[in-house]
mmCIF file of C-alpha atoms in Angstrom:
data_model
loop_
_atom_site.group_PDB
_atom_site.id
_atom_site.type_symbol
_atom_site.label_atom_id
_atom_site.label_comp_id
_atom_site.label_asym_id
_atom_site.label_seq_id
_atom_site.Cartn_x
_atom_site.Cartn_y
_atom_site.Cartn_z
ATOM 1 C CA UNK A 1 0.283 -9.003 59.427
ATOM 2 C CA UNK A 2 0.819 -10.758 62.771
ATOM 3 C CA UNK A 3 3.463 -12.588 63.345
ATOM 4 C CA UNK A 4 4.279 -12.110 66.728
ATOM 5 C CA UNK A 5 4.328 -15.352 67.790
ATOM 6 C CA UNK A 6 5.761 -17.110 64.426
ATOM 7 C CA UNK A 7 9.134 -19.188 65.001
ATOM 8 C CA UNK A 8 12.095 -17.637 62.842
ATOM 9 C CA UNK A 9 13.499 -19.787 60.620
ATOM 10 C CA UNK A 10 17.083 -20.628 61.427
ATOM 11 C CA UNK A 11 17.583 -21.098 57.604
ATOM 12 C CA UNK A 12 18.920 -17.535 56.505
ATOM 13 C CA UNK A 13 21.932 -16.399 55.682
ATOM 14 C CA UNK A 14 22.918 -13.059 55.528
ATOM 15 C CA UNK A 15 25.717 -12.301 52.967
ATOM 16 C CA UNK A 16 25.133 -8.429 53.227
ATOM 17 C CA UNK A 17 27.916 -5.889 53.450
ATOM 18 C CA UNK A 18 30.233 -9.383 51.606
ATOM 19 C CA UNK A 19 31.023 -7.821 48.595
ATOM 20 C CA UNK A 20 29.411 -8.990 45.482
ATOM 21 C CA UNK A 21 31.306 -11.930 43.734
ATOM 22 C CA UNK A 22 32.803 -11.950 39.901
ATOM 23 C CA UNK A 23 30.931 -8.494 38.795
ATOM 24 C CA UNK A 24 32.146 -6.457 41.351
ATOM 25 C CA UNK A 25 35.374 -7.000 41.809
ATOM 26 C CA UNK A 26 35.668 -10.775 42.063
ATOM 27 C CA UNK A 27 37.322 -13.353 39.596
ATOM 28 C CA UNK A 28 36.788 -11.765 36.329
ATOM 29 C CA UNK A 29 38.372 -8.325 36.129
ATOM 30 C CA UNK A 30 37.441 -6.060 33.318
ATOM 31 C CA UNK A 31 39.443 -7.423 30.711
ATOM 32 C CA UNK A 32 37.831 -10.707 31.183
ATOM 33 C CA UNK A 33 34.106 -9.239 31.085
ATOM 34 C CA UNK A 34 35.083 -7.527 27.947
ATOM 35 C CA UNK A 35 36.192 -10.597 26.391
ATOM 36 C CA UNK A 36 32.900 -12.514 27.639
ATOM 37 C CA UNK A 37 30.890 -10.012 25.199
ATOM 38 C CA UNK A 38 33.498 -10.128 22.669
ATOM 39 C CA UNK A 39 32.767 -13.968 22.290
ATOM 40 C CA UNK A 40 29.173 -13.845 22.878
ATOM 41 C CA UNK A 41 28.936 -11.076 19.920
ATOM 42 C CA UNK A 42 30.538 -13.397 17.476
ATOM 43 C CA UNK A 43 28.845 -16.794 18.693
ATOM 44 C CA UNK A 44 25.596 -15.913 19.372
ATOM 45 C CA UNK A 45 26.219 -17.210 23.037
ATOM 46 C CA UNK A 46 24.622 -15.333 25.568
ATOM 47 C CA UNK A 47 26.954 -13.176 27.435
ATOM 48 C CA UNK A 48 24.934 -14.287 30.799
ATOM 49 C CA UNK A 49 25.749 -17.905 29.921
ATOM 50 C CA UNK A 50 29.484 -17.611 28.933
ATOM 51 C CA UNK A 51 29.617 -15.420 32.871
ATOM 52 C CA UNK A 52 28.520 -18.535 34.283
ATOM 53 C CA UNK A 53 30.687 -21.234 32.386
ATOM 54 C CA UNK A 54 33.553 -18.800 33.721
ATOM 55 C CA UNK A 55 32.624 -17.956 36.683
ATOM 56 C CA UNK A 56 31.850 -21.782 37.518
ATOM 57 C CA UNK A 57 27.970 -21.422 37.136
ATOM 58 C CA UNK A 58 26.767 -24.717 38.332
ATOM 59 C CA UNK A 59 28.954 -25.339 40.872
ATOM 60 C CA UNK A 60 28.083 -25.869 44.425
ATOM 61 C CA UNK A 61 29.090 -22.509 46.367
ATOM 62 C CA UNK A 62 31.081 -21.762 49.224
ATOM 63 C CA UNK A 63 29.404 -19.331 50.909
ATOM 64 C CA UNK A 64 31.710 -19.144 54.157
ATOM 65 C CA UNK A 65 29.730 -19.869 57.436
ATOM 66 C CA UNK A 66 26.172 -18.881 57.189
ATOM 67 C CA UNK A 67 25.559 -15.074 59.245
ATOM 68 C CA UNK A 68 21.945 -14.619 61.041
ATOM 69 C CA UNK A 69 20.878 -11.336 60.700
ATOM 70 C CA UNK A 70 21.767 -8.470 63.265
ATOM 71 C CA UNK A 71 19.554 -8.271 66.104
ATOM 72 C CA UNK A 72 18.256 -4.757 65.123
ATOM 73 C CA UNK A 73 17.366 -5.374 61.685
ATOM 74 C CA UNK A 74 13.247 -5.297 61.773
ATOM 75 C CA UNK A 75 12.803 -6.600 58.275
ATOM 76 C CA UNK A 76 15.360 -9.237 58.173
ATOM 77 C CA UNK A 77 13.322 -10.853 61.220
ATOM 78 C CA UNK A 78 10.650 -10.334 59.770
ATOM 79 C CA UNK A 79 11.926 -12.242 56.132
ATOM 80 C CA UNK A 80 12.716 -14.735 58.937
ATOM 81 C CA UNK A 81 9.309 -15.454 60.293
ATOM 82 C CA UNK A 82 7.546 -15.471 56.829
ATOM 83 C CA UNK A 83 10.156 -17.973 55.640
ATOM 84 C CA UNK A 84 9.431 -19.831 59.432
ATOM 85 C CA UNK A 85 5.813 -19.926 58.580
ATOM 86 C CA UNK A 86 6.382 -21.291 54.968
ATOM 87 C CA UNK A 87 8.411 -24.063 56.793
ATOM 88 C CA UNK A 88 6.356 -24.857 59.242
ATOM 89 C CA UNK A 89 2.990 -25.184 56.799
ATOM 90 C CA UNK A 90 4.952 -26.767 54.115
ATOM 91 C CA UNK A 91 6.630 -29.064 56.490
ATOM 92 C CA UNK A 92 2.810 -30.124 57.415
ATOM 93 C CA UNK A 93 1.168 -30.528 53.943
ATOM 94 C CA UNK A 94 4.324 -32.493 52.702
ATOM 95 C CA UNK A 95 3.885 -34.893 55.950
ATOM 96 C CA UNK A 96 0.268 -35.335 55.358
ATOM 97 C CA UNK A 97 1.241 -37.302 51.681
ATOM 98 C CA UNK A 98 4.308 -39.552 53.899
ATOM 99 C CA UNK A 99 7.063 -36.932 51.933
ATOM 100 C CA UNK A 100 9.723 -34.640 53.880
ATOM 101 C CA UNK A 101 9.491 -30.961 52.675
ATOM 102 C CA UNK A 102 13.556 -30.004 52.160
ATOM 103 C CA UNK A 103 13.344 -26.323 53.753
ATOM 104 C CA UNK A 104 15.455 -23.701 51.477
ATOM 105 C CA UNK A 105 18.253 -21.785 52.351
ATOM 106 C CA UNK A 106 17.044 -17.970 52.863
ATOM 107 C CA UNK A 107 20.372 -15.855 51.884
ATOM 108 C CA UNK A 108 20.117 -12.230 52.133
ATOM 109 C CA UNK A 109 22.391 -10.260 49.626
ATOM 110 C CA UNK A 110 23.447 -6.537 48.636
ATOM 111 C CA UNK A 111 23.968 -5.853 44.875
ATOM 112 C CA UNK A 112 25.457 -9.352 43.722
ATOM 113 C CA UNK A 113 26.483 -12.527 45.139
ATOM 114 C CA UNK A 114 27.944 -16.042 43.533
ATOM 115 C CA UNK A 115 25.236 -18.856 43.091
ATOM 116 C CA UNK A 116 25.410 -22.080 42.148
ATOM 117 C CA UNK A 117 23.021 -20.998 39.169
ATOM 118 C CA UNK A 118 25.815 -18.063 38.452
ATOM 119 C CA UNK A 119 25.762 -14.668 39.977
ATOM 120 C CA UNK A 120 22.865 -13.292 41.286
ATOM 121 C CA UNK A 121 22.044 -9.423 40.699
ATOM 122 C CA UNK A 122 19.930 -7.454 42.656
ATOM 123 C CA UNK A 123 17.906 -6.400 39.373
ATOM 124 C CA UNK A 124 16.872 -9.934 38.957
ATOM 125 C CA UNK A 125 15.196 -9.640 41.691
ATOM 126 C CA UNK A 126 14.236 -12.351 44.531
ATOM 127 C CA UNK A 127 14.990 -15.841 42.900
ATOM 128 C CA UNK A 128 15.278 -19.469 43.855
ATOM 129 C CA UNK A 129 18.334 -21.612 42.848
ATOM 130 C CA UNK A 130 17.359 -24.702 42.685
ATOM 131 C CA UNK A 131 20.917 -26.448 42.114
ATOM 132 C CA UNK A 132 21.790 -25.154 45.630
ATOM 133 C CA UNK A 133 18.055 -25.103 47.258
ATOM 134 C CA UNK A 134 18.128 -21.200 48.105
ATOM 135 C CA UNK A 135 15.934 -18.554 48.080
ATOM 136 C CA UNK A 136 18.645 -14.972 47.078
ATOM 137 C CA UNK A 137 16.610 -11.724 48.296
ATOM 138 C CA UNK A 138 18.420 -8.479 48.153
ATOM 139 C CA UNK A 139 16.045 -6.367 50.740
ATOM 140 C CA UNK A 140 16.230 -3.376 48.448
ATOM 141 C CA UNK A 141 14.153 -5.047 46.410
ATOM 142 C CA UNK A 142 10.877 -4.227 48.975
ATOM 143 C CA UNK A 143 11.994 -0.321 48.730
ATOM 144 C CA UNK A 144 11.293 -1.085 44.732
ATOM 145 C CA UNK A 145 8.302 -2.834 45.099
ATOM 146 C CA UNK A 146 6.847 -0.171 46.861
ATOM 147 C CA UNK A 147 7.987 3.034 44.797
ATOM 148 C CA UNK A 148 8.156 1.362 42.036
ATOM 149 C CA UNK A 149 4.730 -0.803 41.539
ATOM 150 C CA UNK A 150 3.234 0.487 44.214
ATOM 151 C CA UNK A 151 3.234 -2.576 46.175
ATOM 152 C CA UNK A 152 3.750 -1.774 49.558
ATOM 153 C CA UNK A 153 3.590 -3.668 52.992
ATOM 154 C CA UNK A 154 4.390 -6.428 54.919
ATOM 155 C CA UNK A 155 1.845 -9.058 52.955
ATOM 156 C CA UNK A 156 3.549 -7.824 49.220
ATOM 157 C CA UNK A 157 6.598 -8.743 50.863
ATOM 158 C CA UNK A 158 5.269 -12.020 52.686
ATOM 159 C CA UNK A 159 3.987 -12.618 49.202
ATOM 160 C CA UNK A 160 7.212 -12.550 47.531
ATOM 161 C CA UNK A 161 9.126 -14.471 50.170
ATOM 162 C CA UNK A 162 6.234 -17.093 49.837
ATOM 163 C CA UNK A 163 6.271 -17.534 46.277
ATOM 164 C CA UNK A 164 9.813 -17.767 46.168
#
């Protein structure tokens, strides 16, 4: 793909290397987790629900001041120029019918991080939020796309980003 001369978007943020919210070490130790599936067995509730009701799923997040990506990271600028590009064509087709296109949030993770849809996971894969307007990618997630369905290259991963 060429996208030499794309803009970057200005709209990432890079929570790598953060730690990874309630899960891993965050607000609900293991005691708590345990009694999350302890009242989802005997209510039917799903345990992925009752995480979010306790973890404040739902509520706007505070993310602590958004991070741009390290200058020597090839595929984080290059996440950033696919997610320019949907901006940039977006922002057009949404003008042409008198509307403003609202640009996502792009917000790079490892493993976990907190959401105002609840915590993300890396093997959910990429996802949007909508109650906070982001797109969560964990970059990993390209590695598995390639070994894993064989899905390789920068448009699979333009692709993804796109369709997020």
């Amino acid at each position: 793909m060429r996208l030499d001369d794309q803009q970057e978007s200005g709209n990432i943020d890079d929570r790598r290397g953060r730690g990874g919210g309630m899960l891993t070490g965050g607000r609900l130790g293991i005691g708590g987790i345990i009694a999350v599936l302890a009242i989802s067995y005997f209510t039917g509730i799903s345990p992925a629900t009752l995480m979010n009701l306790v973890g404040g799923g739902g509520a706007p997040v505070e993310a602590g001041p958004s991070t741009a990506p390290p200058a020597d990271d090839p595929t984080a600028h290059f996440v950033a120029k696919v997610l320019g590009s949907t901006e940039d064509i977006w922002t057009a087709e949404f003008k042409k019918l008198g509307r403003t296109y609202e640009k996502p949030v792009l917000t790079l993770f490892t493993g976990a991080t907190q959401t105002a849809c609840g915590q993300g996971q890396a093997a959910m894969g990429p996802f949007y939020c909508s109650l906070d307007q982001r797109v969560y990618i964990d970059l990993d997630f390209f590695h598995e796309l390639e070994s894993r369905f064989g899905a390789g290259g920068e448009f699979a991963q333009a692709y993804v980003i796109a369709h997020e």
